[in-house]
Amino acid sequence: MSNNQGGIQRMQRIFLSLLAGTLLVTTVAFTQSAAPDPNDIEAKKMFNEANALYKAGNYMAAIEKVKGAIGLQEDYRYSYLLGLCYKNTKQYDEAVKALAASAQQNPQFEGTHNALGGVYLVQGNFDQAIESFKRALRLNPKLKPSQKGISEAYLGKGQELMKDGKYELAGTLIDEALEQHSDNPKLYLLAARIYNRLEQPQKALDAANEALKQKKGRSRGAEYFEIGVAYKKLNEIAKARNAFAEAAKDPAYNRNAQYELDGLRGK
């Protein structure tokens, strides 16, 4: 389980990096009016300066600028930018506060819900991450960071439930995840593990084979190990041996696979 948690943490870091590259903050245009509000003009100016600082990677200076803009005028874009700045400086609690304010100011902006999902994900608040990504996807079903993020949130929540021994809940969750996000091999691998523990070896076998089909890279020990477990439960011993032999080729699974092979001797 620790290897899986380490993998999730690595994916969280990758995902947050992806968010930083895909979430766009645009400048606020000045508009002509009969009697312009001085506070409005100054707030927009400060926001645009903060946005330039954010794009340059100077997040701390951007925070001060955009807080100044918010002090003059509330605007969902200002709160959104503040949340992104806090996220990029790893001040996650402050990021949640700022992004929650942005969502309240404009519930129809998918970028805020997507960013909230990313912050909740890195905090390990998987339930809230799933809900935030769902809101973003309801507004924009093609938003790729949210599609990727919700898969990772389902993965993290499933592993959390497994760690706590809540296999039935994990099974329900993984079924929901696979109905909506069938292109993530890690979700299928997790499904195989869950189904094996729920004594549903045929479903475990199907999920592990789908994980193998979708997976890129050479490391396949985890998938073959679950295939071996499923065949063992189905009492198809020869197929179980073959699967464990494949799993044993992976250094990360060699010991566990060899243990299973030893146990199958004479059967």
PDB file of C-alpha atoms in Angstrom:
ATOM      1  CA  MET A   1       0.000   0.000   0.000  1.00  0.00           C
ATOM      2  CA  SER A   2       2.901   2.381   0.708  1.00  0.00           C
ATOM      3  CA  ASN A   3       4.117   1.979  -2.877  1.00  0.00           C
ATOM      4  CA  ASN A   4       0.625   2.891  -4.093  1.00  0.00           C
ATOM      5  CA  GLN A   5       0.442   5.931  -1.826  1.00  0.00           C
ATOM      6  CA  GLY A   6       3.845   7.067  -3.085  1.00  0.00           C
ATOM      7  CA  GLY A   7       2.556   6.728  -6.620  1.00  0.00           C
ATOM      8  CA  ILE A   8      -0.488   8.827  -5.828  1.00  0.00           C
ATOM      9  CA  GLN A   9       1.696  11.535  -4.307  1.00  0.00           C
ATOM     10  CA  ARG A  10       3.829  11.607  -7.449  1.00  0.00           C
ATOM     11  CA  MET A  11       0.716  11.894  -9.606  1.00  0.00           C
ATOM     12  CA  GLN A  12      -0.589  14.689  -7.402  1.00  0.00           C
ATOM     13  CA  ARG A  13       2.614  16.634  -8.032  1.00  0.00           C
ATOM     14  CA  ILE A  14       2.366  15.983 -11.749  1.00  0.00           C
ATOM     15  CA  PHE A  15      -1.263  17.022 -11.754  1.00  0.00           C
ATOM     16  CA  LEU A  16      -0.607  20.281  -9.907  1.00  0.00           C
ATOM     17  CA  SER A  17       2.126  21.080 -12.420  1.00  0.00           C
ATOM     18  CA  LEU A  18      -0.373  20.420 -15.193  1.00  0.00           C
ATOM     19  CA  LEU A  19      -2.891  22.732 -13.567  1.00  0.00           C
ATOM     20  CA  ALA A  20      -0.355  25.528 -13.418  1.00  0.00           C
ATOM     21  CA  GLY A  21       0.143  25.256 -17.153  1.00  0.00           C
ATOM     22  CA  THR A  22      -3.491  24.988 -18.201  1.00  0.00           C
ATOM     23  CA  LEU A  23      -5.428  27.353 -15.966  1.00  0.00           C
ATOM     24  CA  LEU A  24      -5.598  30.714 -17.633  1.00  0.00           C
ATOM     25  CA  VAL A  25      -5.809  34.062 -15.934  1.00  0.00           C
ATOM     26  CA  THR A  26      -6.621  36.866 -18.332  1.00  0.00           C
ATOM     27  CA  THR A  27      -6.309  40.566 -17.899  1.00  0.00           C
ATOM     28  CA  VAL A  28      -9.341  42.654 -17.021  1.00  0.00           C
ATOM     29  CA  ALA A  29     -10.166  45.213 -19.662  1.00  0.00           C
ATOM     30  CA  PHE A  30     -10.884  48.838 -18.837  1.00  0.00           C
ATOM     31  CA  THR A  31     -14.302  49.933 -20.070  1.00  0.00           C
ATOM     32  CA  GLN A  32     -15.590  53.347 -20.961  1.00  0.00           C
ATOM     33  CA  SER A  33     -18.352  54.770 -18.775  1.00  0.00           C
ATOM     34  CA  ALA A  34     -19.899  58.135 -18.152  1.00  0.00           C
ATOM     35  CA  ALA A  35     -18.638  58.282 -14.573  1.00  0.00           C
ATOM     36  CA  PRO A  36     -15.858  55.713 -14.018  1.00  0.00           C
ATOM     37  CA  ASP A  37     -15.447  54.428 -10.480  1.00  0.00           C
ATOM     38  CA  PRO A  38     -11.907  55.252  -9.272  1.00  0.00           C
ATOM     39  CA  ASN A  39     -11.856  52.115  -7.105  1.00  0.00           C
ATOM     40  CA  ASP A  40     -12.867  49.971 -10.073  1.00  0.00           C
ATOM     41  CA  ILE A  41     -10.118  51.446 -12.233  1.00  0.00           C
ATOM     42  CA  GLU A  42      -7.472  50.995  -9.552  1.00  0.00           C
ATOM     43  CA  ALA A  43      -8.615  47.445  -8.744  1.00  0.00           C
ATOM     44  CA  LYS A  44      -8.382  46.416 -12.400  1.00  0.00           C
ATOM     45  CA  LYS A  45      -4.954  47.989 -12.676  1.00  0.00           C
ATOM     46  CA  MET A  46      -3.712  46.124  -9.600  1.00  0.00           C
ATOM     47  CA  PHE A  47      -5.215  42.865 -10.844  1.00  0.00           C
ATOM     48  CA  ASN A  48      -3.501  43.189 -14.218  1.00  0.00           C
ATOM     49  CA  GLU A  49      -0.194  43.879 -12.460  1.00  0.00           C
ATOM     50  CA  ALA A  50      -0.772  40.860 -10.206  1.00  0.00           C
ATOM     51  CA  ASN A  51      -1.581  38.720 -13.231  1.00  0.00           C
ATOM     52  CA  ALA A  52       1.703  39.729 -14.887  1.00  0.00           C
ATOM     53  CA  LEU A  53       3.597  38.877 -11.702  1.00  0.00           C
ATOM     54  CA  TYR A  54       1.827  35.508 -11.514  1.00  0.00           C
ATOM     55  CA  LYS A  55       2.758  34.645 -15.092  1.00  0.00           C
ATOM     56  CA  ALA A  56       6.354  35.609 -14.300  1.00  0.00           C
ATOM     57  CA  GLY A  57       6.359  33.204 -11.348  1.00  0.00           C
ATOM     58  CA  ASN A  58       6.576  35.937  -8.701  1.00  0.00           C
ATOM     59  CA  TYR A  59       3.686  34.551  -6.669  1.00  0.00           C
ATOM     60  CA  MET A  60       4.354  36.347  -3.380  1.00  0.00           C
ATOM     61  CA  ALA A  61       4.371  39.757  -5.040  1.00  0.00           C
ATOM     62  CA  ALA A  62       1.267  38.781  -7.005  1.00  0.00           C
ATOM     63  CA  ILE A  63      -0.500  37.873  -3.758  1.00  0.00           C
ATOM     64  CA  GLU A  64       0.021  41.346  -2.331  1.00  0.00           C
ATOM     65  CA  LYS A  65      -1.121  43.036  -5.525  1.00  0.00           C
ATOM     66  CA  VAL A  66      -4.273  41.007  -5.971  1.00  0.00           C
ATOM     67  CA  LYS A  67      -5.175  41.327  -2.288  1.00  0.00           C
ATOM     68  CA  GLY A  68      -5.032  45.053  -2.841  1.00  0.00           C
ATOM     69  CA  ALA A  69      -7.417  44.716  -5.763  1.00  0.00           C
ATOM     70  CA  ILE A  70      -9.811  42.605  -3.679  1.00  0.00           C
ATOM     71  CA  GLY A  71      -9.711  45.241  -0.953  1.00  0.00           C
ATOM     72  CA  LEU A  72     -11.062  47.743  -3.446  1.00  0.00           C
ATOM     73  CA  GLN A  73     -13.537  45.509  -5.269  1.00  0.00           C
ATOM     74  CA  GLU A  74     -14.770  41.912  -5.025  1.00  0.00           C
ATOM     75  CA  ASP A  75     -14.482  39.972  -8.277  1.00  0.00           C
ATOM     76  CA  TYR A  76     -14.375  36.209  -8.874  1.00  0.00           C
ATOM     77  CA  ARG A  77     -11.353  36.626 -11.140  1.00  0.00           C
ATOM     78  CA  TYR A  78      -9.430  38.391  -8.401  1.00  0.00           C
ATOM     79  CA  SER A  79     -10.214  35.671  -5.854  1.00  0.00           C
ATOM     80  CA  TYR A  80      -9.387  33.000  -8.428  1.00  0.00           C
ATOM     81  CA  LEU A  81      -5.966  34.501  -9.099  1.00  0.00           C
ATOM     82  CA  LEU A  82      -5.326  34.782  -5.373  1.00  0.00           C
ATOM     83  CA  GLY A  83      -6.192  31.110  -4.981  1.00  0.00           C
ATOM     84  CA  LEU A  84      -3.783  30.138  -7.762  1.00  0.00           C
ATOM     85  CA  CYS A  85      -1.021  32.154  -6.144  1.00  0.00           C
ATOM     86  CA  TYR A  86      -1.595  30.479  -2.786  1.00  0.00           C
ATOM     87  CA  LYS A  87      -1.681  27.072  -4.487  1.00  0.00           C
ATOM     88  CA  ASN A  88       1.645  27.704  -6.178  1.00  0.00           C
ATOM     89  CA  THR A  89       3.213  28.741  -2.868  1.00  0.00           C
ATOM     90  CA  LYS A  90       1.766  25.616  -1.192  1.00  0.00           C
ATOM     91  CA  GLN A  91      -0.451  27.643   1.132  1.00  0.00           C
ATOM     92  CA  TYR A  92      -3.284  25.228   0.519  1.00  0.00           C
ATOM     93  CA  ASP A  93      -5.689  26.280   3.277  1.00  0.00           C
ATOM     94  CA  GLU A  94      -5.491  29.875   2.073  1.00  0.00           C
ATOM     95  CA  ALA A  95      -5.930  28.677  -1.507  1.00  0.00           C
ATOM     96  CA  VAL A  96      -9.146  26.889  -0.546  1.00  0.00           C
ATOM     97  CA  LYS A  97     -10.505  30.032   1.123  1.00  0.00           C
ATOM     98  CA  ALA A  98      -9.740  32.214  -1.886  1.00  0.00           C
ATOM     99  CA  LEU A  99     -11.102  29.734  -4.413  1.00  0.00           C
ATOM    100  CA  ALA A 100     -14.236  29.136  -2.338  1.00  0.00           C
ATOM    101  CA  ALA A 101     -14.825  32.893  -2.417  1.00  0.00           C
ATOM    102  CA  SER A 102     -14.383  32.877  -6.195  1.00  0.00           C
ATOM    103  CA  ALA A 103     -16.885  30.022  -6.539  1.00  0.00           C
ATOM    104  CA  GLN A 104     -19.406  31.913  -4.434  1.00  0.00           C
ATOM    105  CA  GLN A 105     -18.933  35.062  -6.504  1.00  0.00           C
ATOM    106  CA  ASN A 106     -19.393  33.162  -9.775  1.00  0.00           C
ATOM    107  CA  PRO A 107     -20.523  29.521  -9.475  1.00  0.00           C
ATOM    108  CA  GLN A 108     -20.508  29.143 -13.293  1.00  0.00           C
ATOM    109  CA  PHE A 109     -16.738  29.523 -13.767  1.00  0.00           C
ATOM    110  CA  GLU A 110     -15.328  26.023 -14.246  1.00  0.00           C
ATOM    111  CA  GLY A 111     -11.736  27.149 -13.654  1.00  0.00           C
ATOM    112  CA  THR A 112     -12.402  27.808  -9.982  1.00  0.00           C
ATOM    113  CA  HIS A 113     -13.936  24.363  -9.373  1.00  0.00           C
ATOM    114  CA  ASN A 114     -11.074  22.744 -11.267  1.00  0.00           C
ATOM    115  CA  ALA A 115      -8.482  24.593  -9.197  1.00  0.00           C
ATOM    116  CA  LEU A 116     -10.296  23.697  -5.968  1.00  0.00           C
ATOM    117  CA  GLY A 117     -10.252  20.066  -7.016  1.00  0.00           C
ATOM    118  CA  GLY A 118      -6.505  20.251  -7.558  1.00  0.00           C
ATOM    119  CA  VAL A 119      -5.883  21.733  -4.119  1.00  0.00           C
ATOM    120  CA  TYR A 120      -8.137  19.184  -2.402  1.00  0.00           C
ATOM    121  CA  LEU A 121      -6.353  16.417  -4.297  1.00  0.00           C
ATOM    122  CA  VAL A 122      -2.910  17.379  -3.094  1.00  0.00           C
ATOM    123  CA  GLN A 123      -4.271  17.706   0.444  1.00  0.00           C
ATOM    124  CA  GLY A 124      -5.666  14.183   0.271  1.00  0.00           C
ATOM    125  CA  ASN A 125      -9.274  15.406   0.622  1.00  0.00           C
ATOM    126  CA  PHE A 126     -10.482  13.014  -2.049  1.00  0.00           C
ATOM    127  CA  ASP A 127     -14.237  13.351  -1.478  1.00  0.00           C
ATOM    128  CA  GLN A 128     -14.086  17.120  -1.866  1.00  0.00           C
ATOM    129  CA  ALA A 129     -11.746  16.807  -4.845  1.00  0.00           C
ATOM    130  CA  ILE A 130     -14.201  14.491  -6.603  1.00  0.00           C
ATOM    131  CA  GLU A 131     -17.110  16.868  -5.990  1.00  0.00           C
ATOM    132  CA  SER A 132     -15.144  19.913  -7.200  1.00  0.00           C
ATOM    133  CA  PHE A 133     -14.011  18.158 -10.374  1.00  0.00           C
ATOM    134  CA  LYS A 134     -17.589  16.982 -10.976  1.00  0.00           C
ATOM    135  CA  ARG A 135     -18.797  20.594 -10.781  1.00  0.00           C
ATOM    136  CA  ALA A 136     -16.117  21.686 -13.250  1.00  0.00           C
ATOM    137  CA  LEU A 137     -17.024  18.877 -15.653  1.00  0.00           C
ATOM    138  CA  ARG A 138     -20.729  19.667 -15.464  1.00  0.00           C
ATOM    139  CA  LEU A 139     -19.837  23.140 -16.708  1.00  0.00           C
ATOM    140  CA  ASN A 140     -17.259  21.931 -19.227  1.00  0.00           C
ATOM    141  CA  PRO A 141     -17.269  18.169 -19.884  1.00  0.00           C
ATOM    142  CA  LYS A 142     -14.141  18.447 -22.039  1.00  0.00           C
ATOM    143  CA  LEU A 143     -11.965  20.114 -19.394  1.00  0.00           C
ATOM    144  CA  LYS A 144      -8.953  17.796 -19.501  1.00  0.00           C
ATOM    145  CA  PRO A 145      -7.338  18.769 -16.162  1.00  0.00           C
ATOM    146  CA  SER A 146     -10.602  17.920 -14.414  1.00  0.00           C
ATOM    147  CA  GLN A 147     -10.940  14.651 -16.318  1.00  0.00           C
ATOM    148  CA  LYS A 148      -7.451  13.692 -15.227  1.00  0.00           C
ATOM    149  CA  GLY A 149      -7.889  15.031 -11.722  1.00  0.00           C
ATOM    150  CA  ILE A 150     -11.101  13.189 -10.931  1.00  0.00           C
ATOM    151  CA  SER A 151      -9.492   9.893 -11.994  1.00  0.00           C
ATOM    152  CA  GLU A 152      -6.645  10.529  -9.557  1.00  0.00           C
ATOM    153  CA  ALA A 153      -9.111  11.495  -6.823  1.00  0.00           C
ATOM    154  CA  TYR A 154     -11.080   8.271  -7.336  1.00  0.00           C
ATOM    155  CA  LEU A 155      -7.805   6.366  -7.206  1.00  0.00           C
ATOM    156  CA  GLY A 156      -6.754   8.000  -3.962  1.00  0.00           C
ATOM    157  CA  LYS A 157     -10.151   7.501  -2.339  1.00  0.00           C
ATOM    158  CA  GLY A 158     -10.241   3.853  -3.391  1.00  0.00           C
ATOM    159  CA  GLN A 159      -6.820   3.189  -1.920  1.00  0.00           C
ATOM    160  CA  GLU A 160      -7.836   4.973   1.274  1.00  0.00           C
ATOM    161  CA  LEU A 161     -10.924   2.767   1.625  1.00  0.00           C
ATOM    162  CA  MET A 162      -8.876  -0.367   0.958  1.00  0.00           C
ATOM    163  CA  LYS A 163      -6.352   0.621   3.607  1.00  0.00           C
ATOM    164  CA  ASP A 164      -9.225   0.912   6.081  1.00  0.00           C
ATOM    165  CA  GLY A 165     -10.572  -2.497   5.022  1.00  0.00           C
ATOM    166  CA  LYS A 166     -13.763  -0.984   3.579  1.00  0.00           C
ATOM    167  CA  TYR A 167     -13.815  -3.186   0.494  1.00  0.00           C
ATOM    168  CA  GLU A 168     -17.539  -2.950  -0.203  1.00  0.00           C
ATOM    169  CA  LEU A 169     -17.410   0.845  -0.258  1.00  0.00           C
ATOM    170  CA  ALA A 170     -14.256   0.694  -2.349  1.00  0.00           C
ATOM    171  CA  GLY A 171     -16.022  -1.582  -4.812  1.00  0.00           C
ATOM    172  CA  THR A 172     -18.962   0.796  -5.154  1.00  0.00           C
ATOM    173  CA  LEU A 173     -16.607   3.715  -5.677  1.00  0.00           C
ATOM    174  CA  ILE A 174     -14.485   1.953  -8.285  1.00  0.00           C
ATOM    175  CA  ASP A 175     -17.578   0.878 -10.229  1.00  0.00           C
ATOM    176  CA  GLU A 176     -18.683   4.516 -10.369  1.00  0.00           C
ATOM    177  CA  ALA A 177     -15.205   5.634 -11.398  1.00  0.00           C
ATOM    178  CA  LEU A 178     -14.906   3.111 -14.231  1.00  0.00           C
ATOM    179  CA  GLU A 179     -18.335   3.983 -15.617  1.00  0.00           C
ATOM    180  CA  GLN A 180     -17.148   7.544 -16.187  1.00  0.00           C
ATOM    181  CA  HIS A 181     -13.383   7.226 -16.617  1.00  0.00           C
ATOM    182  CA  SER A 182     -12.499   4.025 -18.427  1.00  0.00           C
ATOM    183  CA  ASP A 183      -9.178   5.202 -19.835  1.00  0.00           C
ATOM    184  CA  ASN A 184      -7.042   5.057 -16.678  1.00  0.00           C
ATOM    185  CA  PRO A 185      -5.108   1.772 -16.300  1.00  0.00           C
ATOM    186  CA  LYS A 186      -4.406   2.523 -12.640  1.00  0.00           C
ATOM    187  CA  LEU A 187      -8.130   2.549 -11.924  1.00  0.00           C
ATOM    188  CA  TYR A 188      -8.433  -0.901 -13.507  1.00  0.00           C
ATOM    189  CA  LEU A 189      -5.516  -2.197 -11.448  1.00  0.00           C
ATOM    190  CA  LEU A 190      -7.111  -0.868  -8.279  1.00  0.00           C
ATOM    191  CA  ALA A 191     -10.393  -2.464  -9.368  1.00  0.00           C
ATOM    192  CA  ALA A 192      -8.634  -5.825  -9.753  1.00  0.00           C
ATOM    193  CA  ARG A 193      -7.259  -5.575  -6.227  1.00  0.00           C
ATOM    194  CA  ILE A 194     -10.632  -4.629  -4.802  1.00  0.00           C
ATOM    195  CA  TYR A 195     -12.514  -7.366  -6.661  1.00  0.00           C
ATOM    196  CA  ASN A 196     -10.023 -10.002  -5.522  1.00  0.00           C
ATOM    197  CA  ARG A 197     -10.583  -8.962  -1.925  1.00  0.00           C
ATOM    198  CA  LEU A 198     -14.341  -9.046  -2.490  1.00  0.00           C
ATOM    199  CA  GLU A 199     -13.996 -12.623  -3.765  1.00  0.00           C
ATOM    200  CA  GLN A 200     -15.072 -11.633  -7.267  1.00  0.00           C
ATOM    201  CA  PRO A 201     -12.170 -13.192  -9.187  1.00  0.00           C
ATOM    202  CA  GLN A 202     -13.717 -13.036 -12.660  1.00  0.00           C
ATOM    203  CA  LYS A 203     -14.257  -9.289 -12.338  1.00  0.00           C
ATOM    204  CA  ALA A 204     -10.718  -8.996 -10.958  1.00  0.00           C
ATOM    205  CA  LEU A 205      -9.389 -10.913 -13.944  1.00  0.00           C
ATOM    206  CA  ASP A 206     -11.254  -8.717 -16.427  1.00  0.00           C
ATOM    207  CA  ALA A 207     -10.047  -5.535 -14.724  1.00  0.00           C
ATOM    208  CA  ALA A 208      -6.408  -6.653 -14.522  1.00  0.00           C
ATOM    209  CA  ASN A 209      -6.387  -7.653 -18.191  1.00  0.00           C
ATOM    210  CA  GLU A 210      -7.833  -4.265 -19.140  1.00  0.00           C
ATOM    211  CA  ALA A 211      -5.125  -2.586 -17.036  1.00  0.00           C
ATOM    212  CA  LEU A 212      -2.510  -4.566 -18.961  1.00  0.00           C
ATOM    213  CA  LYS A 213      -4.070  -3.581 -22.281  1.00  0.00           C
ATOM    214  CA  GLN A 214      -4.022   0.124 -21.444  1.00  0.00           C
ATOM    215  CA  LYS A 215      -0.742   0.320 -19.541  1.00  0.00           C
ATOM    216  CA  LYS A 216       2.340   1.883 -21.056  1.00  0.00           C
ATOM    217  CA  GLY A 217       5.798   0.898 -19.882  1.00  0.00           C
ATOM    218  CA  ARG A 218       7.503  -2.345 -18.990  1.00  0.00           C
ATOM    219  CA  SER A 219       6.589  -2.744 -15.321  1.00  0.00           C
ATOM    220  CA  ARG A 220       3.646  -5.157 -15.284  1.00  0.00           C
ATOM    221  CA  GLY A 221       4.201  -7.132 -12.113  1.00  0.00           C
ATOM    222  CA  ALA A 222       1.227  -5.643 -10.283  1.00  0.00           C
ATOM    223  CA  GLU A 223      -1.219  -6.571 -13.023  1.00  0.00           C
ATOM    224  CA  TYR A 224       0.096 -10.130 -13.446  1.00  0.00           C
ATOM    225  CA  PHE A 225       0.083 -10.628  -9.681  1.00  0.00           C
ATOM    226  CA  GLU A 226      -3.641  -9.794  -9.475  1.00  0.00           C
ATOM    227  CA  ILE A 227      -4.276 -12.056 -12.467  1.00  0.00           C
ATOM    228  CA  GLY A 228      -2.493 -14.848 -10.609  1.00  0.00           C
ATOM    229  CA  VAL A 229      -4.577 -14.240  -7.476  1.00  0.00           C
ATOM    230  CA  ALA A 230      -7.787 -14.292  -9.536  1.00  0.00           C
ATOM    231  CA  TYR A 231      -6.876 -17.567 -11.289  1.00  0.00           C
ATOM    232  CA  LYS A 232      -5.915 -19.077  -7.940  1.00  0.00           C
ATOM    233  CA  LYS A 233      -9.356 -18.181  -6.561  1.00  0.00           C
ATOM    234  CA  LEU A 234     -10.923 -19.704  -9.677  1.00  0.00           C
ATOM    235  CA  ASN A 235      -8.840 -22.862  -9.052  1.00  0.00           C
ATOM    236  CA  GLU A 236      -7.188 -22.540 -12.455  1.00  0.00           C
ATOM    237  CA  ILE A 237      -3.782 -23.424 -11.062  1.00  0.00           C
ATOM    238  CA  ALA A 238      -1.779 -23.683 -14.286  1.00  0.00           C
ATOM    239  CA  LYS A 239      -2.903 -20.209 -15.356  1.00  0.00           C
ATOM    240  CA  ALA A 240      -2.184 -18.907 -11.856  1.00  0.00           C
ATOM    241  CA  ARG A 241       1.374 -20.270 -12.042  1.00  0.00           C
ATOM    242  CA  ASN A 242       1.949 -18.635 -15.412  1.00  0.00           C
ATOM    243  CA  ALA A 243       0.688 -15.279 -14.151  1.00  0.00           C
ATOM    244  CA  PHE A 244       2.790 -15.386 -10.977  1.00  0.00           C
ATOM    245  CA  ALA A 245       5.828 -16.363 -13.077  1.00  0.00           C
ATOM    246  CA  GLU A 246       5.281 -13.227 -15.169  1.00  0.00           C
ATOM    247  CA  ALA A 247       4.844 -11.132 -12.012  1.00  0.00           C
ATOM    248  CA  ALA A 248       8.117 -12.550 -10.615  1.00  0.00           C
ATOM    249  CA  LYS A 249      10.005 -10.912 -13.492  1.00  0.00           C
ATOM    250  CA  ASP A 250       9.189  -7.539 -11.958  1.00  0.00           C
ATOM    251  CA  PRO A 251      11.655  -6.816  -9.099  1.00  0.00           C
ATOM    252  CA  ALA A 252       8.939  -5.007  -7.148  1.00  0.00           C
ATOM    253  CA  TYR A 253       6.766  -8.154  -7.131  1.00  0.00           C
ATOM    254  CA  ASN A 254       9.390 -10.901  -7.285  1.00  0.00           C
ATOM    255  CA  ARG A 255       9.225 -11.854  -3.602  1.00  0.00           C
ATOM    256  CA  ASN A 256       5.412 -11.927  -3.361  1.00  0.00           C
ATOM    257  CA  ALA A 257       5.053 -13.762  -6.652  1.00  0.00           C
ATOM    258  CA  GLN A 258       7.680 -16.328  -5.674  1.00  0.00           C
ATOM    259  CA  TYR A 259       5.878 -16.889  -2.383  1.00  0.00           C
ATOM    260  CA  GLU A 260       2.677 -17.649  -4.317  1.00  0.00           C
ATOM    261  CA  LEU A 261       4.550 -19.967  -6.690  1.00  0.00           C
ATOM    262  CA  ASP A 262       6.032 -21.873  -3.764  1.00  0.00           C
ATOM    263  CA  GLY A 263       2.566 -22.265  -2.315  1.00  0.00           C
ATOM    264  CA  LEU A 264       1.257 -23.728  -5.562  1.00  0.00           C
ATOM    265  CA  ARG A 265       3.864 -26.508  -5.748  1.00  0.00           C
ATOM    266  CA  GLY A 266       2.291 -29.928  -5.931  1.00  0.00           C
ATOM    267  CA  LYS A 267      -1.139 -28.552  -6.816  1.00  0.00           C
TER     268      LYS A 267
END
